[in-house]
Coordinates of N, CA and C in Angstrom, one line a residue:
X217 N -7.3 -3.8 -6.5 CA -6.9 -4.0 -5.1 C -6.0 -5.3 -5.0
X218 N -6.3 -6.3 -5.8 CA -5.5 -7.4 -6.0 C -4.0 -7.1 -6.3
X219 N -3.9 -6.2 -7.3 CA -2.6 -5.8 -7.8 C -1.8 -5.2 -6.6
X220 N -2.4 -4.3 -5.8 CA -1.7 -3.7 -4.6 C -1.3 -4.8 -3.6
X221 N -2.2 -5.8 -3.3 CA -1.9 -6.8 -2.5 C -0.7 -7.7 -2.9
X222 N -0.6 -8.0 -4.2 CA 0.4 -8.8 -4.9 C 1.7 -8.0 -4.7
X223 N 1.6 -6.6 -5.0 CA 2.9 -5.7 -4.8 C 3.3 -5.7 -3.4
X224 N 2.4 -5.8 -2.4 CA 2.7 -5.7 -1.0 C 3.5 -6.9 -0.7
X225 N 3.0 -8.1 -1.1 CA 3.6 -9.4 -0.8 C 5.0 -9.5 -1.3
X226 N 4.9 -9.1 -2.7 CA 6.2 -9.4 -3.4 C 7.2 -8.2 -3.5
X227 N 6.7 -7.1 -3.2 CA 7.5 -6.0 -3.4 C 8.4 -5.5 -2.0
X228 N 8.8 -4.3 -2.0 CA 9.5 -3.7 -1.0 C 8.7 -3.4 0.2
X229 N 7.3 -3.4 0.1 CA 6.5 -3.1 1.1 C 6.6 -3.9 2.3
X230 N 7.0 -5.3 2.1 CA 7.1 -6.2 3.3 C 8.2 -5.8 4.1
X231 N 9.3 -5.2 3.5 CA 10.5 -4.7 4.2 C 10.1 -3.5 4.9
X232 N 9.4 -2.7 4.5 CA 9.0 -1.5 5.0 C 8.1 -1.7 6.3
X233 N 7.2 -2.8 6.1 CA 6.3 -3.2 7.2 C 7.1 -3.7 8.4
X234 N 8.1 -4.7 8.0 CA 9.0 -5.1 9.1 C 9.8 -4.1 9.8
X235 N 10.3 -3.1 9.0 CA 10.9 -2.0 9.7 C 10.0 -1.2 10.6
X236 N 8.8 -1.0 10.1 CA 7.8 -0.4 10.9 C 7.4 -1.0 12.3
X237 N 7.4 -2.4 12.2 CA 7.1 -3.2 13.4 C 8.2 -3.0 14.3
X238 N 9.5 -3.2 13.9 CA 10.6 -3.0 14.8 C 10.7 -1.7 15.3
X239 N 10.5 -0.7 14.5 CA 10.6 0.6 15.1 C 9.4 0.9 16.1
X240 N 8.2 0.5 15.9 CA 7.2 0.6 16.8 C 7.5 0.1 18.2
X241 N 8.1 -1.2 18.2 CA 8.5 -1.9 19.3 C 9.6 -0.9 20.1
X242 N 10.6 -0.4 19.3 CA 11.7 0.3 19.9 C 11.0 1.7 20.6
X243 N 10.1 2.4 19.8 CA 9.6 3.6 20.1 C 8.7 3.3 21.3
X244 N 8.0 2.2 21.4 CA 7.2 1.9 22.6 C 8.0 1.7 23.7
X245 N 9.1 1.1 23.7 CA 10.1 1.1 24.8 C 10.5 2.4 25.3
X246 N 10.9 3.2 24.5 CA 11.5 4.5 24.7 C 10.3 5.3 25.4
X247 N 9.2 5.2 24.8 CA 8.1 6.0 25.4 C 7.7 5.6 26.7
X248 N 7.6 4.2 26.9 CA 7.4 3.8 28.3 C 8.3 4.3 29.3
X249 N 9.7 4.2 29.0 CA 10.7 4.7 29.9 C 10.4 6.3 30.1
X250 N 10.0 7.0 29.1 CA 9.8 8.4 29.2 C 8.7 8.8 30.0
X251 N 7.6 7.9 29.9 CA 6.4 8.1 30.7 C 6.6 7.8 32.0
X252 N 7.3 6.6 32.4 CA 7.4 6.1 33.7 C 8.5 7.0 34.5
X253 N 9.5 7.4 33.9 CA 10.7 8.1 34.6 C 10.6 9.6 34.4
X254 N 9.8 10.2 33.5 CA 9.8 11.7 33.5 C 8.5 12.2 33.6
X255 N 7.5 11.7 32.8 CA 6.1 12.3 32.8 C 5.3 12.0 34.3
X256 N 5.4 10.7 34.7 CA 4.7 10.4 35.9 C 5.2 10.9 37.1
X257 N 6.6 11.1 37.3 CA 7.0 11.8 38.5 C 6.6 13.2 38.5
X258 N 6.4 14.0 37.4 CA 6.0 15.2 37.3 C 4.6 15.3 37.7
X259 N 3.8 14.3 37.2 CA 2.4 14.3 37.5 C 2.2 14.0 39.1
X260 N 3.1 13.2 39.5 CA 3.1 12.6 41.0 C 3.4 13.9 41.8
X261 N 4.3 14.8 41.4 CA 4.7 16.0 42.0 C 3.4 17.0 42.3
X262 N 2.6 17.0 41.3 CA 1.5 17.9 41.4 C 0.2 17.2 42.0
X263 N 0.4 15.9 42.3 CA -0.7 15.2 42.9 C -0.3 14.9 44.3
X264 N 0.8 15.6 44.9 CA 1.0 15.5 46.3 C 2.2 14.6 46.6
X265 N 3.0 14.2 45.5 CA 4.1 13.3 45.7 C 3.8 11.9 45.6
X266 N 2.7 11.5 45.0 CA 2.3 10.1 45.0 C 2.9 9.4 43.8
X267 N 3.2 8.2 44.0 CA 3.5 7.4 42.9 C 2.3 6.9 42.2
X268 N 2.1 7.5 41.0 CA 0.9 7.4 40.3 C 0.5 6.0 39.8
X269 N 1.6 5.2 39.6 CA 1.4 3.8 39.1 C 0.9 2.9 40.2
X270 N 1.0 3.3 41.4 CA 0.5 2.4 42.5 C -0.9 2.8 43.1
X271 N -1.4 3.7 42.4 CA -2.9 4.1 42.8 C -3.8 3.0 42.3
X272 N -4.6 2.7 43.4 CA -5.6 1.6 43.2 C -6.8 1.7 43.9
X273 N -7.8 1.0 43.6 CA -9.1 0.8 44.3 C -9.0 -0.6 44.8
X274 N -8.9 -0.9 46.2 CA -8.9 -2.2 46.7 C -10.3 -2.7 47.0
X275 N -10.6 -3.9 46.2 CA -11.8 -4.5 46.4 C -11.9 -5.5 47.5
X276 N -11.0 -6.3 47.6 CA -10.7 -7.3 48.7 C -9.3 -7.2 49.3
X277 N -9.1 -6.9 50.6 CA -7.9 -6.9 51.3 C -7.3 -8.2 51.3
X278 N -5.9 -8.3 51.4 CA -5.1 -9.5 51.3 C -5.5 -10.3 52.7
X279 N -5.5 -11.5 52.6 CA -5.8 -12.4 54.0 C -4.5 -12.9 54.3
X280 N -4.1 -12.6 55.5 CA -2.7 -13.0 56.0 C -3.0 -14.0 57.3
X281 N -2.2 -15.2 57.2 CA -2.4 -16.1 58.3 C -1.5 -15.6 59.6
X282 N -1.5 -16.4 60.7 CA -0.8 -16.0 61.9 C 0.8 -16.0 61.7
X283 N 1.2 -16.5 60.8 CA 2.7 -16.5 60.5 C 3.0 -15.3 59.6
X284 N 2.2 -14.7 59.1 CA 2.4 -13.4 58.3 C 2.4 -13.7 56.9
X285 N 2.1 -15.0 56.3 CA 2.2 -15.4 55.1 C 0.7 -15.0 54.4
X286 N 0.8 -14.5 53.2 CA -0.4 -14.2 52.5 C -1.1 -15.4 52.0
X287 N -2.3 -15.7 52.4 CA -3.1 -16.8 52.0 C -3.9 -16.4 50.8
X288 N -4.5 -15.2 50.8 CA -5.3 -14.8 49.7 C -4.8 -13.4 49.2
X289 N -4.2 -13.3 48.1 CA -3.7 -12.0 47.6 C -4.7 -10.9 47.5
X290 N -4.3 -9.7 47.6 CA -5.3 -8.5 47.4 C -5.8 -8.4 46.1
X291 N -6.9 -8.1 46.1 CA -7.8 -7.9 44.8 C -8.1 -6.5 44.6
X292 N -7.4 -5.7 43.6 CA -7.5 -4.3 43.4 C -7.6 -4.0 42.0
X293 N -8.2 -2.8 41.7 CA -8.1 -2.2 40.5 C -7.0 -1.2 40.4
X294 N -6.1 -1.4 39.4 CA -4.9 -0.6 39.4 C -5.2 0.4 38.5
X295 N -5.9 1.4 38.8 CA -6.2 2.4 37.8 C -5.1 3.4 37.5
X296 N -4.1 3.6 38.4 CA -2.9 4.5 38.1 C -2.1 3.9 37.0
X297 N -2.0 2.4 37.1 CA -1.1 1.8 36.1 C -1.8 1.8 34.8
X298 N -3.2 1.9 34.6 CA -3.9 1.9 33.5 C -3.8 3.4 32.9
X299 N -3.7 4.3 33.8 CA -3.5 5.7 33.2 C -2.3 5.9 32.5
X300 N -1.1 5.2 33.2 CA 0.3 5.3 32.7 C 0.0 4.6 31.1
X301 N -0.6 3.6 31.0 CA -0.7 2.8 29.8 C -1.3 3.8 28.8
X302 N -2.4 4.4 29.1 CA -3.1 5.4 28.2 C -2.2 6.5 27.8
X303 N -1.4 6.9 28.7 CA -0.5 8.1 28.4 C 0.5 7.5 27.4
X304 N 1.0 6.1 27.6 CA 2.0 5.5 26.7 C 1.3 5.5 25.2
X305 N 0.1 5.1 25.2 CA -0.6 4.8 24.0 C -0.7 6.2 23.3
X306 N -1.0 7.2 23.9 CA -1.1 8.6 23.3 C 0.1 9.0 22.7
X307 N 1.2 9.0 23.5 CA 2.5 9.3 23.1 C 3.0 8.7 21.8
X308 N 2.9 7.3 22.0 CA 3.4 6.4 20.8 C 2.5 6.7 19.6
X309 N 1.2 6.9 19.8 CA 0.4 7.2 18.6 C 0.9 8.6 18.0
X310 N 1.1 9.5 18.8 CA 1.6 10.8 18.3 C 3.0 10.6 17.6
X311 N 3.9 10.0 18.1 CA 5.2 9.8 17.5 C 5.1 9.1 16.2
X312 N 4.2 7.9 16.1 CA 4.2 7.2 14.9 C 3.4 8.0 13.9
X313 N 2.5 8.8 14.3 CA 1.7 9.9 13.3 C 2.9 10.8 12.7
X314 N 3.8 11.3 13.6 CA 4.7 12.2 13.0 C 5.6 11.5 12.1
X315 N 6.1 10.5 12.4 CA 7.0 9.6 11.6 C 6.5 9.3 10.3
X316 N 5.2 8.8 10.2 CA 4.5 8.5 8.9 C 4.3 9.8 8.2
X317 N 4.0 10.8 8.8 CA 3.8 12.0 8.1 C 5.1 12.5 7.5
X318 N 6.2 12.5 8.2 CA 7.5 12.8 7.6 C 7.9 11.8 6.5
X319 N 7.7 10.7 6.6 CA 8.0 9.6 5.7 C 7.1 9.9 4.4
X320 N 5.9 10.2 4.5 CA 5.1 10.6 3.3 C 5.6 11.7 2.6
X321 N 6.1 12.7 3.3 CA 6.6 13.9 2.6 C 8.0 13.6 1.7
X322 N 8.6 12.5 2.2 CA 9.9 12.2 1.5 C 9.6 11.3 0.1
X323 N 8.3 10.7 0.2 CA 8.0 10.0 -1.1 C 7.7 10.9 -2.2
X324 N 8.1 10.5 -3.3 CA 7.7 11.4 -4.6 C 6.3 11.2 -4.9
X325 N 5.6 12.3 -5.2 CA 4.1 12.2 -5.5 C 4.0 11.6 -6.9
X326 N 3.0 10.7 -7.0 CA 2.8 10.0 -8.2 C 2.5 11.0 -9.3
X327 N 3.1 10.8 -10.4 CA 2.8 11.8 -11.6 C 1.4 11.5 -12.1
X328 N 0.7 12.5 -12.2 CA -0.5 12.4 -12.7 C -0.6 12.4 -14.4
X329 N -1.4 11.6 -14.9 CA -1.4 11.6 -16.4 C -1.9 12.9 -17.1
X330 N -1.2 13.3 -18.2 CA -1.6 14.5 -18.8 C -3.1 14.4 -19.0
X331 N -3.8 15.6 -18.8 CA -5.2 15.6 -19.1 C -5.4 15.2 -20.7
X332 N -6.4 14.4 -20.8 CA -6.6 13.8 -22.1 C -7.4 14.9 -22.9
X333 N -6.9 15.3 -24.0 CA -7.4 16.3 -24.8 C -8.4 15.6 -25.8
X334 N -9.0 16.4 -26.8 CA -9.7 15.9 -27.8 C -8.9 14.9 -28.8
X335 N -9.5 13.8 -29.2 CA -8.7 12.9 -30.2 C -8.7 13.7 -31.6
X336 N -7.8 13.0 -32.4 CA -7.7 13.6 -33.9 C -9.1 13.6 -34.5
X337 N -9.8 12.6 -34.5 CA -11.1 12.5 -34.9 C -12.0 13.6 -34.5
X338 N -12.0 13.9 -33.2 CA -12.9 14.9 -32.7 C -12.4 16.4 -33.2
X339 N -11.1 16.5 -33.3 CA -10.7 17.9 -33.9 C -11.0 18.0 -35.4
X340 N -10.9 16.7 -36.1 CA -11.3 16.8 -37.6 C -12.8 17.0 -37.7
X341 N -13.6 16.4 -36.9 CA -15.0 16.6 -37.0 C -15.3 18.1 -36.7
X342 N -14.7 18.6 -35.7 CA -15.0 20.1 -35.4 C -14.6 20.9 -36.6
X343 N -13.4 20.7 -37.3 CA -13.1 21.4 -38.4 C -14.0 21.4 -39.5
X344 N -14.6 20.1 -39.6 CA -15.5 19.8 -40.8 C -16.8 20.7 -40.5
X345 N -17.2 20.5 -39.1 CA -18.4 21.3 -39.0 C -18.3 22.8 -39.1
X346 N -17.1 23.4 -38.8 CA -16.9 24.8 -38.9 C -16.9 25.1 -40.4
X347 N -16.2 24.2 -41.3 CA -16.2 24.5 -42.6 C -17.4 24.5 -43.3
X348 N -18.4 23.7 -42.8 CA -19.7 23.6 -43.3 C -20.5 24.9 -43.2
X349 N -20.3 25.5 -42.2 CA -21.1 26.8 -41.8 C -20.6 27.9 -42.7

């Protein structure tokens, strides 16, 4: 384990990790745009034309003074926005899974050592035992 950690720190794995972090950020931004601009309008269409991200449960209404200024803001659970975030997470996870799976297919499989056969001493002992019979 220590060998793998040392290789990770000193080897090319640091570069691979940095590229993965940058790609994950870029993919996250693309997926967020995809969900907000394509998926959620379709969902909104099937839910009666609502903007899904603005769905909420209001716990306390906003308090407005006589001049129309908000003195206490609204307190609400923004569950529609949370659902958008969950959809983002699922899509990013799927995309990252597919990228890692494709990357792993491009890597060469590690060559397995040849199966260890009997040593010369074992073979000689077997021949000796057969000659004794």
